[in-house]
Amino acid sequence: MDNQALQQWVERVSLESFGRPFLHKAIFNGRLKATGGRYFTRTHHIEISPHQLAAFGVEETEKIIKHELCHYHLHLMKRGYRHRDADFKTLLAHVGGSRYCNSLPERSEKKAIPYKYKLICVHCGMEYLRKRKVDPARYACGKCRGKLKLFLLDKHDGP
Ligand SMILES: [Zn+2]
Ligand SMILES: [Zn+2]
């Protein structure tokens, strides 16, 4: 598949799933390895990883395209286009896009940083895993706002 075929694919998905045209550029970027796709707020272009297509196939890649198109359309409509925005979550669920830009297996293994620390809420016992050392005094439990204590994980105590 080449860039022209990708462009047509994105345009088709845009019309079929969003009822709106995709008026910018979609291209393959072979340097995209950690994520399956990317949306550029400055140029409105979408990049898709060809490794994504090779590793996960057409169906999964179409979900990535839908994910990027959610960023695209919401951004152009001046609505919440970020992952954490309600608009984004709603639209993504509606069109059936992938929740994350899939990370590719070979790279994500290499890049994965193991969890080294654990924050435990002294009040409710909730645990939070952390990759880097944090100052527990600066955070509160997300569940009960209780105080947190930091522990160093030993090697076998991972998730
Ligand atoms: Zn995204
Ligand atoms: Zn708590």
Short mmCIF file of N, CA and C and ligand atoms in Angstrom, two decimals:
data_model
loop_
_atom_site.label_atom_id
_atom_site.label_comp_id
_atom_site.label_asym_id
_atom_site.label_seq_id
_atom_site.Cartn_x
_atom_site.Cartn_y
_atom_site.Cartn_z
N MET A 1 0.84 -1.21 0.00
CA MET A 1 0.00 0.00 0.00
C MET A 1 0.88 1.26 0.00
N ASP A 2 0.52 2.22 -0.84
CA ASP A 2 1.31 3.46 -0.88
C ASP A 2 0.53 4.62 -0.27
N ASN A 3 1.16 5.80 -0.27
CA ASN A 3 0.54 6.97 0.35
C ASN A 3 -0.79 7.35 -0.29
N GLN A 4 -0.88 7.14 -1.59
CA GLN A 4 -2.12 7.50 -2.28
C GLN A 4 -3.28 6.60 -1.84
N ALA A 5 -2.97 5.33 -1.69
CA ALA A 5 -3.99 4.38 -1.22
C ALA A 5 -4.38 4.71 0.22
N LEU A 6 -3.40 5.10 1.02
CA LEU A 6 -3.69 5.47 2.41
C LEU A 6 -4.58 6.70 2.45
N GLN A 7 -4.24 7.68 1.60
CA GLN A 7 -5.03 8.91 1.53
C GLN A 7 -6.50 8.60 1.23
N GLN A 8 -6.71 7.74 0.24
CA GLN A 8 -8.08 7.36 -0.14
C GLN A 8 -8.78 6.60 0.98
N TRP A 9 -8.01 5.79 1.66
CA TRP A 9 -8.54 5.00 2.77
C TRP A 9 -9.04 5.94 3.89
N VAL A 10 -8.18 6.89 4.26
CA VAL A 10 -8.54 7.83 5.33
C VAL A 10 -9.75 8.68 4.90
N GLU A 11 -9.77 9.09 3.65
CA GLU A 11 -10.90 9.89 3.15
C GLU A 11 -12.21 9.10 3.22
N ARG A 12 -12.12 7.82 2.88
CA ARG A 12 -13.31 6.97 2.89
C ARG A 12 -13.81 6.76 4.32
N VAL A 13 -12.88 6.43 5.24
CA VAL A 13 -13.26 6.21 6.64
C VAL A 13 -13.87 7.48 7.22
N SER A 14 -13.30 8.62 6.83
CA SER A 14 -13.79 9.90 7.33
C SER A 14 -15.25 10.12 6.94
N LEU A 15 -15.55 9.86 5.68
CA LEU A 15 -16.93 10.06 5.20
C LEU A 15 -17.88 9.03 5.79
N GLU A 16 -17.42 7.78 5.82
CA GLU A 16 -18.30 6.70 6.28
C GLU A 16 -18.58 6.78 7.77
N SER A 17 -17.56 7.04 8.57
CA SER A 17 -17.73 6.97 10.02
C SER A 17 -18.01 8.31 10.66
N PHE A 18 -17.59 9.39 10.02
CA PHE A 18 -17.75 10.71 10.64
C PHE A 18 -18.72 11.60 9.87
N GLY A 19 -19.04 11.20 8.63
CA GLY A 19 -19.92 12.02 7.80
C GLY A 19 -19.31 13.36 7.44
N ARG A 20 -17.99 13.43 7.51
CA ARG A 20 -17.29 14.67 7.19
C ARG A 20 -16.07 14.33 6.35
N PRO A 21 -15.72 15.22 5.42
CA PRO A 21 -14.56 14.92 4.57
C PRO A 21 -13.23 15.15 5.28
N PHE A 22 -12.25 14.37 4.91
CA PHE A 22 -10.87 14.60 5.37
C PHE A 22 -10.18 15.40 4.28
N LEU A 23 -9.81 16.63 4.61
CA LEU A 23 -9.33 17.55 3.57
C LEU A 23 -7.83 17.81 3.65
N HIS A 24 -7.14 17.05 4.46
CA HIS A 24 -5.70 17.25 4.58
C HIS A 24 -4.96 16.00 4.11
N LYS A 25 -3.72 15.86 4.56
CA LYS A 25 -2.90 14.80 4.01
C LYS A 25 -2.70 13.66 4.99
N ALA A 26 -2.79 12.45 4.48
CA ALA A 26 -2.44 11.28 5.28
C ALA A 26 -1.27 10.58 4.62
N ILE A 27 -0.22 10.36 5.38
CA ILE A 27 0.95 9.67 4.79
C ILE A 27 1.49 8.60 5.74
N PHE A 28 2.18 7.65 5.14
CA PHE A 28 2.90 6.66 5.94
C PHE A 28 4.21 7.27 6.41
N ASN A 29 4.54 6.99 7.66
CA ASN A 29 5.83 7.42 8.17
C ASN A 29 6.52 6.22 8.81
N GLY A 30 7.55 5.73 8.13
CA GLY A 30 8.27 4.55 8.59
C GLY A 30 9.05 4.78 9.88
N ARG A 31 9.24 6.03 10.24
CA ARG A 31 9.97 6.31 11.48
C ARG A 31 9.06 6.23 12.72
N LEU A 32 7.75 6.19 12.45
CA LEU A 32 6.81 6.03 13.56
C LEU A 32 6.85 4.59 14.03
N LYS A 33 7.47 4.38 15.19
CA LYS A 33 7.60 2.99 15.64
C LYS A 33 6.92 2.74 16.96
N ALA A 34 6.88 3.75 17.80
CA ALA A 34 6.29 3.55 19.13
C ALA A 34 4.77 3.64 19.09
N THR A 35 4.24 4.39 18.13
CA THR A 35 2.79 4.50 18.02
C THR A 35 2.34 4.17 16.61
N GLY A 36 1.07 3.83 16.50
CA GLY A 36 0.53 3.46 15.20
C GLY A 36 0.18 4.64 14.32
N GLY A 37 -0.07 5.79 14.96
CA GLY A 37 -0.46 6.95 14.18
C GLY A 37 -0.23 8.23 14.95
N ARG A 38 -0.35 9.34 14.22
CA ARG A 38 -0.11 10.64 14.83
C ARG A 38 -0.94 11.69 14.12
N TYR A 39 -1.45 12.65 14.88
CA TYR A 39 -2.16 13.77 14.27
C TYR A 39 -1.40 15.05 14.60
N PHE A 40 -1.23 15.90 13.60
CA PHE A 40 -0.48 17.14 13.79
C PHE A 40 -1.45 18.33 13.87
N THR A 41 -1.50 18.97 15.01
CA THR A 41 -2.44 20.08 15.17
C THR A 41 -2.06 21.28 14.31
N ARG A 42 -0.80 21.41 13.98
CA ARG A 42 -0.36 22.59 13.23
C ARG A 42 -0.72 22.48 11.75
N THR A 43 -0.49 21.29 11.19
CA THR A 43 -0.73 21.10 9.74
C THR A 43 -2.03 20.34 9.46
N HIS A 44 -2.60 19.72 10.48
CA HIS A 44 -3.79 18.86 10.36
C HIS A 44 -3.52 17.56 9.59
N HIS A 45 -2.25 17.25 9.42
CA HIS A 45 -1.94 16.02 8.72
C HIS A 45 -1.97 14.82 9.67
N ILE A 46 -2.20 13.67 9.06
CA ILE A 46 -2.20 12.42 9.82
C ILE A 46 -1.09 11.54 9.29
N GLU A 47 -0.35 10.96 10.21
CA GLU A 47 0.68 10.00 9.81
C GLU A 47 0.33 8.63 10.39
N ILE A 48 0.51 7.62 9.58
CA ILE A 48 0.25 6.25 10.01
C ILE A 48 1.53 5.44 9.85
N SER A 49 1.79 4.60 10.84
CA SER A 49 2.99 3.78 10.76
C SER A 49 2.77 2.58 9.85
N PRO A 50 3.61 2.39 8.84
CA PRO A 50 3.46 1.20 7.98
C PRO A 50 3.74 -0.08 8.76
N HIS A 51 4.53 0.04 9.84
CA HIS A 51 4.81 -1.14 10.69
C HIS A 51 3.53 -1.61 11.37
N GLN A 52 2.67 -0.63 11.66
CA GLN A 52 1.37 -0.90 12.26
C GLN A 52 0.56 -1.83 11.37
N LEU A 53 0.53 -1.47 10.11
CA LEU A 53 -0.22 -2.24 9.13
C LEU A 53 0.37 -3.64 8.99
N ALA A 54 1.69 -3.71 8.94
CA ALA A 54 2.35 -5.00 8.79
C ALA A 54 2.12 -5.88 10.01
N ALA A 55 2.13 -5.27 11.19
CA ALA A 55 2.04 -6.07 12.42
C ALA A 55 0.61 -6.43 12.80
N PHE A 56 -0.34 -5.52 12.55
CA PHE A 56 -1.68 -5.74 13.07
C PHE A 56 -2.75 -5.89 12.00
N GLY A 57 -2.40 -5.61 10.75
CA GLY A 57 -3.35 -5.80 9.67
C GLY A 57 -4.29 -4.62 9.45
N VAL A 58 -5.15 -4.79 8.45
CA VAL A 58 -6.02 -3.72 7.97
C VAL A 58 -7.05 -3.29 9.02
N GLU A 59 -7.65 -4.27 9.67
CA GLU A 59 -8.74 -3.96 10.60
C GLU A 59 -8.25 -3.10 11.77
N GLU A 60 -7.13 -3.51 12.35
CA GLU A 60 -6.57 -2.75 13.47
C GLU A 60 -6.08 -1.38 13.03
N THR A 61 -5.53 -1.32 11.84
CA THR A 61 -5.03 -0.04 11.34
C THR A 61 -6.18 0.92 11.09
N GLU A 62 -7.32 0.37 10.65
CA GLU A 62 -8.48 1.24 10.44
C GLU A 62 -8.95 1.84 11.77
N LYS A 63 -8.80 1.10 12.85
CA LYS A 63 -9.15 1.64 14.17
C LYS A 63 -8.21 2.77 14.56
N ILE A 64 -6.95 2.65 14.17
CA ILE A 64 -5.98 3.72 14.42
C ILE A 64 -6.36 4.96 13.59
N ILE A 65 -6.75 4.71 12.34
CA ILE A 65 -7.17 5.82 11.48
C ILE A 65 -8.36 6.55 12.11
N LYS A 66 -9.30 5.78 12.64
CA LYS A 66 -10.45 6.40 13.31
C LYS A 66 -10.03 7.21 14.53
N HIS A 67 -9.07 6.67 15.26
CA HIS A 67 -8.54 7.39 16.43
C HIS A 67 -7.95 8.74 16.01
N GLU A 68 -7.14 8.72 14.96
CA GLU A 68 -6.51 9.96 14.49
C GLU A 68 -7.56 10.92 13.92
N LEU A 69 -8.58 10.35 13.26
CA LEU A 69 -9.64 11.20 12.71
C LEU A 69 -10.48 11.84 13.82
N CYS A 70 -10.57 11.20 14.97
CA CYS A 70 -11.26 11.83 16.11
C CYS A 70 -10.50 13.09 16.53
N HIS A 71 -9.16 12.96 16.63
CA HIS A 71 -8.34 14.15 16.92
C HIS A 71 -8.60 15.22 15.87
N TYR A 72 -8.57 14.81 14.62
CA TYR A 72 -8.67 15.71 13.47
C TYR A 72 -9.99 16.49 13.46
N HIS A 73 -11.11 15.76 13.47
CA HIS A 73 -12.40 16.43 13.35
C HIS A 73 -12.72 17.29 14.56
N LEU A 74 -12.43 16.77 15.76
CA LEU A 74 -12.74 17.55 16.96
C LEU A 74 -11.88 18.80 17.03
N HIS A 75 -10.63 18.67 16.62
CA HIS A 75 -9.73 19.82 16.62
C HIS A 75 -10.24 20.90 15.66
N LEU A 76 -10.65 20.48 14.47
CA LEU A 76 -11.16 21.45 13.49
C LEU A 76 -12.50 22.04 13.92
N MET A 77 -13.26 21.28 14.70
CA MET A 77 -14.54 21.80 15.18
C MET A 77 -14.37 22.59 16.48
N LYS A 78 -13.11 22.76 16.89
CA LYS A 78 -12.77 23.46 18.13
C LYS A 78 -13.45 22.83 19.35
N ARG A 79 -13.44 21.53 19.37
CA ARG A 79 -13.97 20.81 20.52
C ARG A 79 -12.85 20.05 21.20
N GLY A 80 -13.20 19.35 22.26
CA GLY A 80 -12.15 18.66 23.04
C GLY A 80 -11.52 17.53 22.25
N TYR A 81 -10.32 17.74 21.73
CA TYR A 81 -9.69 16.77 20.84
C TYR A 81 -8.59 15.96 21.52
N ARG A 82 -8.33 16.25 22.79
CA ARG A 82 -7.27 15.53 23.49
C ARG A 82 -7.82 14.23 24.09
N HIS A 83 -6.90 13.30 24.36
CA HIS A 83 -7.32 11.99 24.88
C HIS A 83 -8.19 12.11 26.12
N ARG A 84 -7.88 13.08 26.97
CA ARG A 84 -8.61 13.16 28.24
C ARG A 84 -9.97 13.85 28.10
N ASP A 85 -10.25 14.46 26.95
CA ASP A 85 -11.50 15.22 26.77
C ASP A 85 -12.70 14.30 26.59
N ALA A 86 -13.82 14.72 27.17
CA ALA A 86 -15.06 13.94 27.05
C ALA A 86 -15.51 13.83 25.60
N ASP A 87 -15.39 14.93 24.84
CA ASP A 87 -15.75 14.90 23.42
C ASP A 87 -14.99 13.80 22.69
N PHE A 88 -13.70 13.72 22.99
CA PHE A 88 -12.84 12.73 22.33
C PHE A 88 -13.28 11.32 22.68
N LYS A 89 -13.49 11.08 23.97
CA LYS A 89 -13.86 9.73 24.42
C LYS A 89 -15.20 9.30 23.82
N THR A 90 -16.14 10.24 23.78
CA THR A 90 -17.47 9.92 23.25
C THR A 90 -17.41 9.59 21.78
N LEU A 91 -16.72 10.45 21.03
CA LEU A 91 -16.65 10.23 19.58
C LEU A 91 -15.89 8.95 19.25
N LEU A 92 -14.82 8.71 19.99
CA LEU A 92 -14.01 7.51 19.77
C LEU A 92 -14.83 6.25 19.99
N ALA A 93 -15.62 6.24 21.05
CA ALA A 93 -16.46 5.08 21.35
C ALA A 93 -17.53 4.93 20.26
N HIS A 94 -18.04 6.05 19.79
CA HIS A 94 -19.09 6.04 18.78
C HIS A 94 -18.62 5.45 17.45
N VAL A 95 -17.42 5.83 17.01
CA VAL A 95 -16.93 5.33 15.72
C VAL A 95 -16.16 4.02 15.86
N GLY A 96 -15.87 3.62 17.09
CA GLY A 96 -15.15 2.36 17.31
C GLY A 96 -13.67 2.44 16.98
N GLY A 97 -13.06 3.55 17.32
CA GLY A 97 -11.62 3.68 17.12
C GLY A 97 -10.86 3.00 18.23
N SER A 98 -9.56 2.78 18.01
CA SER A 98 -8.77 2.18 19.08
C SER A 98 -8.55 3.20 20.18
N ARG A 99 -8.53 2.72 21.41
CA ARG A 99 -8.41 3.63 22.53
C ARG A 99 -7.03 4.27 22.59
N TYR A 100 -6.05 3.51 22.19
CA TYR A 100 -4.69 4.03 22.21
C TYR A 100 -4.13 3.92 20.82
N CYS A 101 -3.16 4.75 20.55
CA CYS A 101 -2.40 4.51 19.36
C CYS A 101 -1.59 3.25 19.69
N ASN A 102 -1.94 2.09 19.10
CA ASN A 102 -1.25 0.83 19.44
C ASN A 102 0.25 0.99 19.40
N SER A 103 0.89 0.49 20.40
CA SER A 103 2.34 0.51 20.29
C SER A 103 2.78 -0.84 19.75
N LEU A 104 3.78 -0.78 18.94
CA LEU A 104 4.21 -1.98 18.24
C LEU A 104 5.02 -2.87 19.17
N PRO A 105 4.84 -4.18 19.01
CA PRO A 105 5.40 -5.11 19.99
C PRO A 105 6.91 -5.03 20.18
N GLU A 106 7.68 -5.03 19.10
CA GLU A 106 9.13 -5.12 19.26
C GLU A 106 9.70 -3.89 19.97
N ARG A 107 9.11 -2.74 19.66
CA ARG A 107 9.64 -1.51 20.22
C ARG A 107 9.17 -1.29 21.67
N SER A 108 7.90 -1.61 21.92
CA SER A 108 7.38 -1.33 23.25
C SER A 108 8.10 -2.16 24.32
N GLU A 109 8.54 -3.35 23.94
CA GLU A 109 9.28 -4.16 24.89
C GLU A 109 10.59 -3.49 25.27
N LYS A 110 11.27 -2.99 24.26
CA LYS A 110 12.55 -2.35 24.51
C LYS A 110 12.39 -1.07 25.31
N LYS A 111 11.30 -0.34 25.00
CA LYS A 111 11.13 0.96 25.62
C LYS A 111 10.49 0.90 27.00
N ALA A 112 9.87 -0.23 27.31
CA ALA A 112 9.14 -0.31 28.57
C ALA A 112 10.07 -0.13 29.77
N ILE A 113 9.73 0.81 30.60
CA ILE A 113 10.49 1.02 31.82
C ILE A 113 9.75 0.27 32.93
N PRO A 114 10.45 -0.57 33.66
CA PRO A 114 9.74 -1.31 34.70
C PRO A 114 9.35 -0.41 35.87
N TYR A 115 8.28 -0.79 36.50
CA TYR A 115 7.88 -0.05 37.71
C TYR A 115 8.88 -0.32 38.82
N LYS A 116 9.30 0.74 39.48
CA LYS A 116 10.29 0.57 40.54
C LYS A 116 9.75 0.97 41.90
N TYR A 117 8.69 1.75 41.90
CA TYR A 117 8.19 2.25 43.18
C TYR A 117 6.69 2.00 43.28
N LYS A 118 6.25 2.03 44.51
CA LYS A 118 4.83 1.83 44.77
C LYS A 118 4.41 2.86 45.81
N LEU A 119 3.33 3.57 45.50
CA LEU A 119 2.75 4.48 46.49
C LEU A 119 1.56 3.77 47.11
N ILE A 120 1.51 3.75 48.42
CA ILE A 120 0.37 3.11 49.08
C ILE A 120 -0.35 4.13 49.95
N CYS A 121 -1.66 4.16 49.80
CA CYS A 121 -2.46 5.09 50.59
C CYS A 121 -2.56 4.55 52.02
N VAL A 122 -2.15 5.35 52.97
CA VAL A 122 -2.17 4.88 54.36
C VAL A 122 -3.61 4.80 54.88
N HIS A 123 -4.51 5.44 54.16
CA HIS A 123 -5.89 5.47 54.63
C HIS A 123 -6.71 4.30 54.10
N CYS A 124 -6.70 4.11 52.78
CA CYS A 124 -7.56 3.08 52.20
C CYS A 124 -6.78 1.90 51.60
N GLY A 125 -5.46 2.02 51.55
CA GLY A 125 -4.64 0.90 51.08
C GLY A 125 -4.49 0.80 49.57
N MET A 126 -5.06 1.74 48.84
CA MET A 126 -4.93 1.78 47.38
C MET A 126 -3.45 1.87 46.99
N GLU A 127 -3.07 1.12 45.93
CA GLU A 127 -1.68 1.13 45.51
C GLU A 127 -1.53 1.78 44.14
N TYR A 128 -0.46 2.53 43.98
CA TYR A 128 -0.16 3.18 42.70
C TYR A 128 1.27 2.85 42.32
N LEU A 129 1.45 2.30 41.13
CA LEU A 129 2.80 1.96 40.69
C LEU A 129 3.45 3.13 39.98
N ARG A 130 4.71 3.33 40.24
CA ARG A 130 5.44 4.43 39.63
C ARG A 130 6.76 3.93 39.06
N LYS A 131 7.13 4.53 37.92
CA LYS A 131 8.39 4.15 37.29
C LYS A 131 9.56 4.95 37.85
N ARG A 132 9.26 6.14 38.29
CA ARG A 132 10.32 6.99 38.84
C ARG A 132 10.00 7.38 40.27
N LYS A 133 11.04 7.75 40.96
CA LYS A 133 10.87 8.14 42.36
C LYS A 133 10.06 9.44 42.43
N VAL A 134 9.08 9.48 43.31
CA VAL A 134 8.28 10.69 43.48
C VAL A 134 8.23 11.03 44.97
N ASP A 135 7.94 12.27 45.23
CA ASP A 135 7.80 12.72 46.61
C ASP A 135 6.35 12.49 47.04
N PRO A 136 6.11 11.53 47.93
CA PRO A 136 4.72 11.20 48.27
C PRO A 136 3.97 12.36 48.93
N ALA A 137 4.72 13.29 49.50
CA ALA A 137 4.07 14.43 50.15
C ALA A 137 3.36 15.34 49.13
N ARG A 138 3.79 15.24 47.88
CA ARG A 138 3.21 16.11 46.85
C ARG A 138 1.95 15.53 46.23
N TYR A 139 1.60 14.31 46.59
CA TYR A 139 0.42 13.67 46.00
C TYR A 139 -0.55 13.20 47.07
N ALA A 140 -1.78 12.99 46.65
CA ALA A 140 -2.77 12.41 47.56
C ALA A 140 -3.42 11.24 46.84
N CYS A 141 -4.01 10.37 47.59
CA CYS A 141 -4.69 9.20 47.02
C CYS A 141 -5.82 9.66 46.09
N GLY A 142 -5.87 9.06 44.88
CA GLY A 142 -6.89 9.44 43.91
C GLY A 142 -8.29 9.00 44.32
N LYS A 143 -8.34 8.04 45.22
CA LYS A 143 -9.62 7.50 45.62
C LYS A 143 -10.19 8.25 46.82
N CYS A 144 -9.34 8.49 47.83
CA CYS A 144 -9.87 9.03 49.09
C CYS A 144 -9.15 10.29 49.54
N ARG A 145 -8.19 10.75 48.74
CA ARG A 145 -7.39 11.93 49.08
C ARG A 145 -6.51 11.72 50.31
N GLY A 146 -6.33 10.46 50.69
CA GLY A 146 -5.49 10.15 51.87
C GLY A 146 -4.01 10.36 51.58
N LYS A 147 -3.22 10.29 52.64
CA LYS A 147 -1.76 10.44 52.50
C LYS A 147 -1.15 9.20 51.88
N LEU A 148 -0.07 9.41 51.14
CA LEU A 148 0.59 8.29 50.48
C LEU A 148 1.97 8.04 51.08
N LYS A 149 2.36 6.76 51.00
CA LYS A 149 3.70 6.39 51.44
C LYS A 149 4.41 5.72 50.27
N LEU A 150 5.71 6.02 50.12
CA LEU A 150 6.46 5.47 48.99
C LEU A 150 7.24 4.22 49.41
N PHE A 151 7.15 3.19 48.56
CA PHE A 151 7.92 1.98 48.81
C PHE A 151 8.71 1.64 47.56
N LEU A 152 9.89 1.07 47.76
CA LEU A 152 10.68 0.58 46.64
C LEU A 152 10.26 -0.85 46.37
N LEU A 153 9.93 -1.14 45.10
CA LEU A 153 9.52 -2.51 44.75
C LEU A 153 10.76 -3.38 44.67
N ASP A 154 10.66 -4.64 45.07
CA ASP A 154 11.77 -5.52 44.74
C ASP A 154 11.47 -6.14 43.38
N LYS A 155 12.46 -6.81 42.80
CA LYS A 155 12.36 -7.22 41.40
C LYS A 155 11.16 -8.11 41.13
N HIS A 156 10.72 -8.87 42.09
CA HIS A 156 9.66 -9.84 41.81
C HIS A 156 8.28 -9.31 42.17
N ASP A 157 8.25 -8.09 42.57
CA ASP A 157 7.00 -7.53 43.07
C ASP A 157 6.31 -6.65 42.03
N GLY A 158 6.53 -6.96 40.77
CA GLY A 158 5.97 -6.11 39.72
C GLY A 158 4.49 -6.38 39.50
N PRO A 159 3.89 -5.67 38.56
CA PRO A 159 2.47 -5.88 38.27
C PRO A 159 2.27 -7.18 37.48
ZN ZN B 1 -4.20 9.89 19.98
ZN ZN B 2 -6.87 6.21 49.67
#
